[in-house]
Amino acid sequence: AQSVTQLGSHVSVSEGALVLLRCNYSSSVPPYLFWYVQYPNQGLQLLLKYTSAATLVKGINGFEAEFKKSETSFHLTKPSAHMSDAAEYFCAVSLALDGNKLVFGAGTILRVKS
Amino acid sequence: KAGVTQTPRYLIKTRGQQVTLSCSPISGHRSVSWYQQTPGQGLQFLFEYFSETQRNKGNFPGRFSGRQFSNSRSEMNVSTLELGDSALYLCASSPMTGTTGELFFGEGSRLTVL
């Protein structure tokens, strides 16, 4: 069964600093990987997804993630944090055979300091 | 284009009661998935419906059930409510299933069980 581990339940960065949110996955077959963002009292919004095409994936709002099979990682980065990036971020994995079932990590709350 | 609509947004029930939550997917979307979000367990997959058929089911007791109608609207029901059922229930829709496409989430129904 697949699983996702997000390192760090809380990450704090200064405005303008690099954002790095870590995600490691476990899967017996090549997975599909996703990053979602959740703002307070809202649902989840897809930031980006990896589906076995390019290993460097660019998403919305300046975020990108790199799929590293050897490290079983899919870390999310953004060169320069903005106050509006403060939210909770979830890494998720799915298998095509499982339909639209996503297995989510525990989430990382990003705080951006001015 | 209207997004995913979930009703009600907030509700309070007492132990032993039952509850029905409704989800209207984006027009043209045939897949509807349900997730439970709690502080302790995070985001957990409940089930997915595609073309009125349950496509996949998570590891929840039989008290949790769902269905999908011919217009793709979906309902989930929880019978004999327990305190631990207090959660944000998120619905997500997608045009198809198993294509690793983006899931579009609603804002959720927040259930409090007293």
mmCIF file of N, CA, C and O in Angstrom, chain A residues 12-100:
data_model
loop_
_atom_site.group_PDB
_atom_site.id
_atom_site.type_symbol
_atom_site.label_atom_id
_atom_site.label_comp_id
_atom_site.label_asym_id
_atom_site.label_seq_id
_atom_site.Cartn_x
_atom_site.Cartn_y
_atom_site.Cartn_z
ATOM 1 N N SER A 12 8.168 27.698 9.146
ATOM 2 C CA SER A 12 8.080 29.144 9.215
ATOM 3 C C SER A 12 9.199 29.758 8.381
ATOM 4 O O SER A 12 10.365 29.370 8.536
ATOM 5 N N VAL A 13 8.858 30.675 7.486
ATOM 6 C CA VAL A 13 9.856 31.352 6.659
ATOM 7 C C VAL A 13 9.563 32.845 6.668
ATOM 8 O O VAL A 13 8.437 33.272 6.940
ATOM 9 N N SER A 14 10.555 33.621 6.334
ATOM 10 C CA SER A 14 10.369 35.058 6.190
ATOM 11 C C SER A 14 9.885 35.372 4.791
ATOM 12 O O SER A 14 10.178 34.635 3.839
ATOM 13 N N GLU A 15 9.146 36.438 4.665
ATOM 14 C CA GLU A 15 8.692 36.869 3.346
ATOM 15 C C GLU A 15 9.900 37.093 2.450
ATOM 16 O O GLU A 15 10.875 37.728 2.862
ATOM 17 N N GLY A 16 9.846 36.521 1.252
ATOM 18 C CA GLY A 16 10.953 36.642 0.312
ATOM 19 C C GLY A 16 11.951 35.498 0.383
ATOM 20 O O GLY A 16 12.796 35.353 -0.510
ATOM 21 N N ALA A 17 11.853 34.670 1.407
ATOM 22 C CA ALA A 17 12.778 33.547 1.565
ATOM 23 C C ALA A 17 12.288 32.333 0.790
ATOM 24 O O ALA A 17 11.132 32.257 0.373
ATOM 25 N N LEU A 18 13.207 31.376 0.629
ATOM 26 C CA LEU A 18 12.877 30.126 -0.059
ATOM 27 C C LEU A 18 11.897 29.301 0.788
ATOM 28 O O LEU A 18 12.053 29.168 1.998
ATOM 29 N N VAL A 19 10.928 28.732 0.101
ATOM 30 C CA VAL A 19 10.014 27.798 0.746
ATOM 31 C C VAL A 19 10.393 26.380 0.316
ATOM 32 O O VAL A 19 10.560 26.106 -0.884
ATOM 33 N N LEU A 20 10.556 25.487 1.290
ATOM 34 C CA LEU A 20 10.845 24.079 1.005
ATOM 35 C C LEU A 20 9.979 23.230 1.921
ATOM 36 O O LEU A 20 10.139 23.241 3.136
ATOM 37 N N LEU A 21 9.062 22.504 1.321
ATOM 38 C CA LEU A 21 8.204 21.591 2.076
ATOM 39 C C LEU A 21 8.523 20.178 1.594
ATOM 40 O O LEU A 21 8.482 19.897 0.403
ATOM 41 N N ARG A 22 8.795 19.294 2.555
ATOM 42 C CA ARG A 22 9.309 17.976 2.209
ATOM 43 C C ARG A 22 8.222 16.912 2.185
ATOM 44 O O ARG A 22 7.333 16.890 3.047
ATOM 45 N N CYS A 23 8.361 16.019 1.210
ATOM 46 C CA CYS A 23 7.405 14.919 1.057
ATOM 47 C C CYS A 23 8.159 13.686 0.575
ATOM 48 O O CYS A 23 8.874 13.739 -0.425
ATOM 49 N N ASN A 24 7.992 12.583 1.285
ATOM 50 C CA ASN A 24 8.520 11.299 0.842
ATOM 51 C C ASN A 24 7.363 10.323 0.713
ATOM 52 O O ASN A 24 6.429 10.340 1.503
ATOM 53 N N TYR A 25 7.437 9.466 -0.272
ATOM 54 C CA TYR A 25 6.339 8.545 -0.530
ATOM 55 C C TYR A 25 6.844 7.117 -0.506
ATOM 56 O O TYR A 25 8.042 6.836 -0.628
ATOM 57 N N SER A 26 5.897 6.231 -0.366
ATOM 58 C CA SER A 26 6.177 4.809 -0.448
ATOM 59 C C SER A 26 5.128 4.199 -1.350
ATOM 60 O O SER A 26 3.926 4.394 -1.129
ATOM 61 N N SER A 27 5.600 3.498 -2.385
ATOM 62 C CA SER A 27 4.663 2.883 -3.315
ATOM 63 C C SER A 27 5.319 1.693 -3.980
ATOM 64 O O SER A 27 6.483 1.761 -4.346
ATOM 65 N N SER A 28 4.559 0.654 -4.180
ATOM 66 C CA SER A 28 5.102 -0.559 -4.795
ATOM 67 C C SER A 28 5.187 -0.436 -6.312
ATOM 68 O O SER A 28 5.886 -1.186 -6.958
ATOM 69 N N VAL A 29 4.473 0.500 -6.866
ATOM 70 C CA VAL A 29 4.493 0.737 -8.309
ATOM 71 C C VAL A 29 4.663 2.230 -8.525
ATOM 72 O O VAL A 29 4.460 3.022 -7.608
ATOM 73 N N PRO A 30 5.062 2.632 -9.730
ATOM 74 C CA PRO A 30 5.225 4.075 -9.975
ATOM 75 C C PRO A 30 3.953 4.828 -9.631
ATOM 76 O O PRO A 30 2.884 4.501 -10.137
ATOM 77 N N PRO A 31 4.075 5.801 -8.775
ATOM 78 C CA PRO A 31 2.877 6.501 -8.319
ATOM 79 C C PRO A 31 2.623 7.774 -9.104
ATOM 80 O O PRO A 31 3.459 8.227 -9.871
ATOM 81 N N TYR A 32 1.457 8.336 -8.864
ATOM 82 C CA TYR A 32 1.176 9.702 -9.267
ATOM 83 C C TYR A 32 1.206 10.534 -7.988
ATOM 84 O O TYR A 32 0.691 10.114 -6.956
ATOM 85 N N LEU A 33 1.812 11.692 -8.065
ATOM 86 C CA LEU A 33 2.026 12.516 -6.871
ATOM 87 C C LEU A 33 1.433 13.900 -7.053
ATOM 88 O O LEU A 33 1.447 14.449 -8.164
ATOM 89 N N PHE A 34 0.944 14.434 -5.958
ATOM 90 C CA PHE A 34 0.242 15.710 -5.998
ATOM 91 C C PHE A 34 0.631 16.566 -4.784
ATOM 92 O O PHE A 34 0.973 16.050 -3.731
ATOM 93 N N TRP A 35 0.537 17.861 -4.966
ATOM 94 C CA TRP A 35 0.559 18.808 -3.851
ATOM 95 C C TRP A 35 -0.735 19.615 -3.917
ATOM 96 O O TRP A 35 -1.087 20.175 -4.964
ATOM 97 N N TYR A 36 -1.409 19.662 -2.764
ATOM 98 C CA TYR A 36 -2.614 20.468 -2.624
ATOM 99 C C TYR A 36 -2.390 21.509 -1.543
ATOM 100 O O TYR A 36 -1.616 21.302 -0.609
ATOM 101 N N VAL A 37 -3.117 22.628 -1.641
ATOM 102 C CA VAL A 37 -3.057 23.673 -0.621
ATOM 103 C C VAL A 37 -4.460 23.893 -0.065
ATOM 104 O O VAL A 37 -5.454 23.787 -0.808
ATOM 105 N N GLN A 38 -4.524 24.140 1.226
ATOM 106 C CA GLN A 38 -5.803 24.408 1.873
ATOM 107 C C GLN A 38 -5.703 25.688 2.692
ATOM 108 O O GLN A 38 -4.906 25.774 3.620
ATOM 109 N N TYR A 39 -6.520 26.662 2.346
ATOM 110 C CA TYR A 39 -6.615 27.886 3.122
ATOM 111 C C TYR A 39 -7.686 27.703 4.185
ATOM 112 O O TYR A 39 -8.581 26.860 4.034
ATOM 113 N N PRO A 40 -7.636 28.467 5.258
ATOM 114 C CA PRO A 40 -8.592 28.295 6.364
ATOM 115 C C PRO A 40 -10.036 28.297 5.886
ATOM 116 O O PRO A 40 -10.436 29.144 5.079
ATOM 117 N N ASN A 41 -10.775 27.323 6.380
ATOM 118 C CA ASN A 41 -12.217 27.196 6.091
ATOM 119 C C ASN A 41 -12.513 27.023 4.603
ATOM 120 O O ASN A 41 -13.586 27.425 4.133
ATOM 121 N N GLN A 42 -11.587 26.451 3.896
ATOM 122 C CA GLN A 42 -11.808 26.192 2.478
ATOM 123 C C GLN A 42 -11.450 24.751 2.139
ATOM 124 O O GLN A 42 -10.844 24.037 2.953
ATOM 125 N N GLY A 43 -11.822 24.339 0.936
ATOM 126 C CA GLY A 43 -11.440 23.019 0.470
ATOM 127 C C GLY A 43 -10.007 23.028 -0.025
ATOM 128 O O GLY A 43 -9.262 23.983 0.196
ATOM 129 N N LEU A 44 -9.617 21.957 -0.682
ATOM 130 C CA LEU A 44 -8.251 21.830 -1.187
ATOM 131 C C LEU A 44 -8.181 22.280 -2.638
ATOM 132 O O LEU A 44 -9.101 22.054 -3.424
ATOM 133 N N GLN A 45 -7.053 22.870 -2.983
ATOM 134 C CA GLN A 45 -6.805 23.306 -4.352
ATOM 135 C C GLN A 45 -5.507 22.664 -4.841
ATOM 136 O O GLN A 45 -4.499 22.683 -4.138
ATOM 137 N N LEU A 46 -5.539 22.136 -6.043
ATOM 138 C CA LEU A 46 -4.349 21.492 -6.595
ATOM 139 C C LEU A 46 -3.296 22.533 -6.953
ATOM 140 O O LEU A 46 -3.573 23.502 -7.657
ATOM 141 N N LEU A 47 -2.069 22.316 -6.451
ATOM 142 C CA LEU A 47 -0.932 23.165 -6.817
ATOM 143 C C LEU A 47 -0.226 22.607 -8.045
ATOM 144 O O LEU A 47 0.101 23.341 -8.971
ATOM 145 N N LEU A 48 0.055 21.311 -8.018
ATOM 146 C CA LEU A 48 0.752 20.662 -9.126
ATOM 147 C C LEU A 48 0.628 19.150 -8.985
ATOM 148 O O LEU A 48 0.245 18.633 -7.936
ATOM 149 N N LYS A 49 0.979 18.454 -10.088
ATOM 150 C CA LYS A 49 0.907 16.995 -10.077
ATOM 151 C C LYS A 49 2.011 16.404 -10.931
ATOM 152 O O LYS A 49 2.451 16.997 -11.928
ATOM 153 N N TYR A 50 2.470 15.232 -10.540
ATOM 154 C CA TYR A 50 3.450 14.460 -11.308
ATOM 155 C C TYR A 50 2.761 13.193 -11.792
ATOM 156 O O TYR A 50 2.217 12.426 -10.993
ATOM 157 N N THR A 51 2.827 12.997 -13.112
ATOM 158 C CA THR A 51 2.191 11.807 -13.662
ATOM 159 C C THR A 51 3.114 11.097 -14.644
ATOM 160 O O THR A 51 2.709 10.673 -15.714
ATOM 161 N N SER A 52 4.389 11.004 -14.307
ATOM 162 C CA SER A 52 5.414 10.262 -15.038
ATOM 163 C C SER A 52 5.899 10.949 -16.306
ATOM 164 O O SER A 52 6.541 10.314 -17.128
ATOM 165 N N ALA A 53 5.622 12.204 -16.442
ATOM 166 C CA ALA A 53 6.189 12.957 -17.558
ATOM 167 C C ALA A 53 7.485 13.610 -17.050
ATOM 168 O O ALA A 53 8.347 12.926 -16.537
ATOM 169 N N ALA A 54 7.631 14.894 -17.142
ATOM 170 C CA ALA A 54 8.831 15.575 -16.665
ATOM 171 C C ALA A 54 8.971 15.437 -15.156
ATOM 172 O O ALA A 54 7.982 15.498 -14.426
ATOM 173 N N THR A 55 10.203 15.242 -14.686
ATOM 174 C CA THR A 55 10.401 15.062 -13.244
ATOM 175 C C THR A 55 10.322 16.382 -12.495
ATOM 176 O O THR A 55 10.048 16.388 -11.298
ATOM 177 N N LEU A 56 10.574 17.497 -13.172
ATOM 178 C CA LEU A 56 10.410 18.811 -12.546
ATOM 179 C C LEU A 56 9.057 19.344 -12.979
ATOM 180 O O LEU A 56 8.815 19.572 -14.168
ATOM 181 N N VAL A 57 8.208 19.536 -12.011
ATOM 182 C CA VAL A 57 6.830 19.926 -12.293
ATOM 183 C C VAL A 57 6.594 21.351 -11.806
ATOM 184 O O VAL A 57 6.915 21.685 -10.666
ATOM 185 N N LYS A 58 6.050 22.164 -12.675
ATOM 186 C CA LYS A 58 5.734 23.540 -12.296
ATOM 187 C C LYS A 58 4.237 23.660 -12.043
ATOM 188 O O LYS A 58 3.426 23.094 -12.789
ATOM 189 N N GLY A 59 3.901 24.386 -10.989
ATOM 190 C CA GLY A 59 2.497 24.532 -10.638
ATOM 191 C C GLY A 59 2.062 25.981 -10.609
ATOM 192 O O GLY A 59 2.705 26.851 -11.174
ATOM 193 N N ILE A 60 0.969 26.198 -9.916
ATOM 194 C CA ILE A 60 0.442 27.554 -9.834
ATOM 195 C C ILE A 60 1.152 28.341 -8.739
ATOM 196 O O ILE A 60 1.817 27.759 -7.879
ATOM 197 N N ASN A 61 1.007 29.656 -8.802
ATOM 198 C CA ASN A 61 1.527 30.554 -7.759
ATOM 199 C C ASN A 61 3.038 30.450 -7.568
ATOM 200 O O ASN A 61 3.544 30.745 -6.482
ATOM 201 N N GLY A 62 3.775 30.043 -8.596
ATOM 202 C CA GLY A 62 5.233 30.000 -8.528
ATOM 203 C C GLY A 62 5.821 28.771 -7.853
ATOM 204 O O GLY A 62 7.032 28.690 -7.656
ATOM 205 N N PHE A 63 5.004 27.814 -7.488
ATOM 206 C CA PHE A 63 5.498 26.596 -6.851
ATOM 207 C C PHE A 63 5.978 25.591 -7.886
ATOM 208 O O PHE A 63 5.483 25.545 -9.007
ATOM 209 N N GLU A 64 6.933 24.775 -7.497
ATOM 210 C CA GLU A 64 7.382 23.666 -8.322
ATOM 211 C C GLU A 64 7.829 22.521 -7.415
ATOM 212 O O GLU A 64 8.084 22.717 -6.225
ATOM 213 N N ALA A 65 7.899 21.335 -7.995
ATOM 214 C CA ALA A 65 8.323 20.165 -7.234
ATOM 215 C C ALA A 65 9.118 19.260 -8.156
ATOM 216 O O ALA A 65 8.866 19.198 -9.362
ATOM 217 N N GLU A 66 10.060 18.539 -7.572
ATOM 218 C CA GLU A 66 10.891 17.636 -8.352
ATOM 219 C C GLU A 66 10.709 16.210 -7.860
ATOM 220 O O GLU A 66 10.853 15.920 -6.671
ATOM 221 N N PHE A 67 10.388 15.335 -8.791
ATOM 222 C CA PHE A 67 10.234 13.917 -8.484
ATOM 223 C C PHE A 67 11.607 13.261 -8.531
ATOM 224 O O PHE A 67 12.289 13.302 -9.551
ATOM 225 N N LYS A 68 12.025 12.657 -7.415
ATOM 226 C CA LYS A 68 13.299 11.951 -7.346
ATOM 227 C C LYS A 68 13.022 10.517 -6.932
ATOM 228 O O LYS A 68 12.820 10.228 -5.743
ATOM 229 N N LYS A 69 13.055 9.635 -7.921
ATOM 230 C CA LYS A 69 12.729 8.242 -7.661
ATOM 231 C C LYS A 69 13.724 7.603 -6.695
ATOM 232 O O LYS A 69 13.344 6.846 -5.800
ATOM 233 N N SER A 70 15.014 7.915 -6.871
ATOM 234 C CA SER A 70 16.051 7.289 -6.032
ATOM 235 C C SER A 70 15.888 7.666 -4.563
ATOM 236 O O SER A 70 16.267 6.899 -3.670
ATOM 237 N N GLU A 71 15.308 8.833 -4.315
ATOM 238 C CA GLU A 71 15.103 9.295 -2.945
ATOM 239 C C GLU A 71 13.643 9.134 -2.505
ATOM 240 O O GLU A 71 13.317 9.489 -1.370
ATOM 241 N N THR A 72 12.821 8.641 -3.372
ATOM 242 C CA THR A 72 11.363 8.550 -3.151
ATOM 243 C C THR A 72 10.831 9.839 -2.557
ATOM 244 O O THR A 72 10.106 9.855 -1.550
ATOM 245 N N SER A 73 11.201 10.949 -3.185
ATOM 246 C CA SER A 73 10.807 12.254 -2.659
ATOM 247 C C SER A 73 10.085 13.075 -3.720
ATOM 248 O O SER A 73 10.238 12.851 -4.936
ATOM 249 N N PHE A 74 9.339 14.040 -3.243
ATOM 250 C CA PHE A 74 8.594 14.961 -4.124
ATOM 251 C C PHE A 74 8.446 16.263 -3.354
ATOM 252 O O PHE A 74 7.359 16.664 -2.982
ATOM 253 N N HIS A 75 9.563 16.920 -3.102
ATOM 254 C CA HIS A 75 9.572 18.143 -2.291
ATOM 255 C C HIS A 75 9.022 19.329 -3.066
ATOM 256 O O HIS A 75 9.281 19.494 -4.264
ATOM 257 N N LEU A 76 8.324 20.193 -2.359
ATOM 258 C CA LEU A 76 7.711 21.389 -2.938
ATOM 259 C C LEU A 76 8.574 22.606 -2.622
ATOM 260 O O LEU A 76 8.984 22.773 -1.470
ATOM 261 N N THR A 77 8.831 23.437 -3.626
ATOM 262 C CA THR A 77 9.648 24.623 -3.406
ATOM 263 C C THR A 77 9.018 25.845 -4.063
ATOM 264 O O THR A 77 8.232 25.739 -5.006
ATOM 265 N N LYS A 78 9.409 27.001 -3.524
ATOM 266 C CA LYS A 78 9.056 28.284 -4.128
ATOM 267 C C LYS A 78 10.193 29.227 -3.794
ATOM 268 O O LYS A 78 10.597 29.319 -2.631
ATOM 269 N N PRO A 79 10.752 29.890 -4.789
ATOM 270 C CA PRO A 79 11.956 30.694 -4.542
ATOM 271 C C PRO A 79 11.761 31.822 -3.530
ATOM 272 O O PRO A 79 12.662 32.116 -2.740
ATOM 273 N N SER A 80 10.597 32.445 -3.564
ATOM 274 C CA SER A 80 10.398 33.626 -2.728
ATOM 275 C C SER A 80 8.993 33.585 -2.118
ATOM 276 O O SER A 80 7.995 33.685 -2.836
ATOM 277 N N ALA A 81 8.925 33.460 -0.808
ATOM 278 C CA ALA A 81 7.632 33.340 -0.131
ATOM 279 C C ALA A 81 6.897 34.667 -0.101
ATOM 280 O O ALA A 81 7.493 35.743 0.060
ATOM 281 N N HIS A 82 5.596 34.560 -0.223
ATOM 282 C CA HIS A 82 4.718 35.727 -0.117
ATOM 283 C C HIS A 82 3.763 35.482 1.034
ATOM 284 O O HIS A 82 3.435 34.345 1.360
ATOM 285 N N MET A 83 3.309 36.576 1.641
ATOM 286 C CA MET A 83 2.391 36.442 2.785
ATOM 287 C C MET A 83 1.170 35.590 2.420
ATOM 288 O O MET A 83 0.660 34.833 3.255
ATOM 289 N N SER A 84 0.729 35.699 1.182
ATOM 290 C CA SER A 84 -0.468 34.960 0.765
ATOM 291 C C SER A 84 -0.232 33.451 0.646
ATOM 292 O O SER A 84 -1.177 32.690 0.430
ATOM 293 N N ASP A 85 1.029 33.020 0.778
ATOM 294 C CA ASP A 85 1.331 31.584 0.728
ATOM 295 C C ASP A 85 1.034 30.883 2.048
ATOM 296 O O ASP A 85 1.076 29.650 2.108
ATOM 297 N N ALA A 86 0.757 31.629 3.088
ATOM 298 C CA ALA A 86 0.466 31.029 4.389
ATOM 299 C C ALA A 86 -0.792 30.180 4.289
ATOM 300 O O ALA A 86 -1.876 30.672 3.959
ATOM 301 N N ALA A 87 -0.641 28.889 4.529
ATOM 302 C CA ALA A 87 -1.730 27.930 4.372
ATOM 303 C C ALA A 87 -1.221 26.568 4.826
ATOM 304 O O ALA A 87 -0.081 26.429 5.274
ATOM 305 N N GLU A 88 -2.055 25.562 4.672
ATOM 306 C CA GLU A 88 -1.625 24.193 4.941
ATOM 307 C C GLU A 88 -1.447 23.469 3.617
ATOM 308 O O GLU A 88 -2.290 23.566 2.728
ATOM 309 N N TYR A 89 -0.361 22.742 3.510
ATOM 310 C CA TYR A 89 -0.005 22.068 2.261
ATOM 311 C C TYR A 89 0.008 20.560 2.476
ATOM 312 O O TYR A 89 0.562 20.073 3.458
ATOM 313 N N PHE A 90 -0.602 19.870 1.532
ATOM 314 C CA PHE A 90 -0.708 18.420 1.612
ATOM 315 C C PHE A 90 -0.084 17.773 0.386
ATOM 316 O O PHE A 90 -0.376 18.146 -0.750
ATOM 317 N N CYS A 91 0.756 16.784 0.641
ATOM 318 C CA CYS A 91 1.288 15.933 -0.409
ATOM 319 C C CYS A 91 0.391 14.703 -0.491
ATOM 320 O O CYS A 91 -0.107 14.217 0.537
ATOM 321 N N ALA A 92 0.164 14.190 -1.699
ATOM 322 C CA ALA A 92 -0.718 13.043 -1.848
ATOM 323 C C ALA A 92 -0.209 12.124 -2.947
ATOM 324 O O ALA A 92 0.466 12.562 -3.888
ATOM 325 N N VAL A 93 -0.549 10.850 -2.843
ATOM 326 C CA VAL A 93 -0.150 9.845 -3.822
ATOM 327 C C VAL A 93 -1.379 9.068 -4.270
ATOM 328 O O VAL A 93 -2.321 8.883 -3.498
ATOM 329 N N SER A 94 -1.369 8.643 -5.509
ATOM 330 C CA SER A 94 -2.449 7.784 -5.981
ATOM 331 C C SER A 94 -1.900 6.804 -7.009
ATOM 332 O O SER A 94 -0.806 6.990 -7.555
ATOM 333 N N LEU A 95 -2.654 5.756 -7.215
ATOM 334 C CA LEU A 95 -2.346 4.781 -8.248
ATOM 335 C C LEU A 95 -3.500 4.766 -9.238
ATOM 336 O O LEU A 95 -4.656 4.872 -8.828
ATOM 337 N N ALA A 96 -3.181 4.619 -10.498
ATOM 338 C CA ALA A 96 -4.239 4.655 -11.507
ATOM 339 C C ALA A 96 -5.305 3.602 -11.249
ATOM 340 O O ALA A 96 -6.484 3.835 -11.467
ATOM 341 N N LEU A 97 -4.878 2.445 -10.732
ATOM 342 C CA LEU A 97 -5.834 1.374 -10.495
ATOM 343 C C LEU A 97 -6.806 1.711 -9.375
ATOM 344 O O LEU A 97 -7.848 1.073 -9.240
ATOM 345 N N ASP A 98 -6.459 2.695 -8.553
ATOM 346 C CA ASP A 98 -7.311 3.053 -7.414
ATOM 347 C C ASP A 98 -8.302 4.155 -7.757
ATOM 348 O O ASP A 98 -8.904 4.741 -6.864
ATOM 349 N N GLY A 99 -8.449 4.445 -9.029
ATOM 350 C CA GLY A 99 -9.385 5.493 -9.403
ATOM 351 C C GLY A 99 -8.916 6.835 -8.903
ATOM 352 O O GLY A 99 -7.753 7.186 -9.034
ATOM 353 N N ASN A 100 -9.810 7.578 -8.305
ATOM 354 C CA ASN A 100 -9.473 8.890 -7.795
ATOM 355 C C ASN A 100 -9.194 8.873 -6.295
ATOM 356 O O ASN A 100 -9.316 9.900 -5.628
#
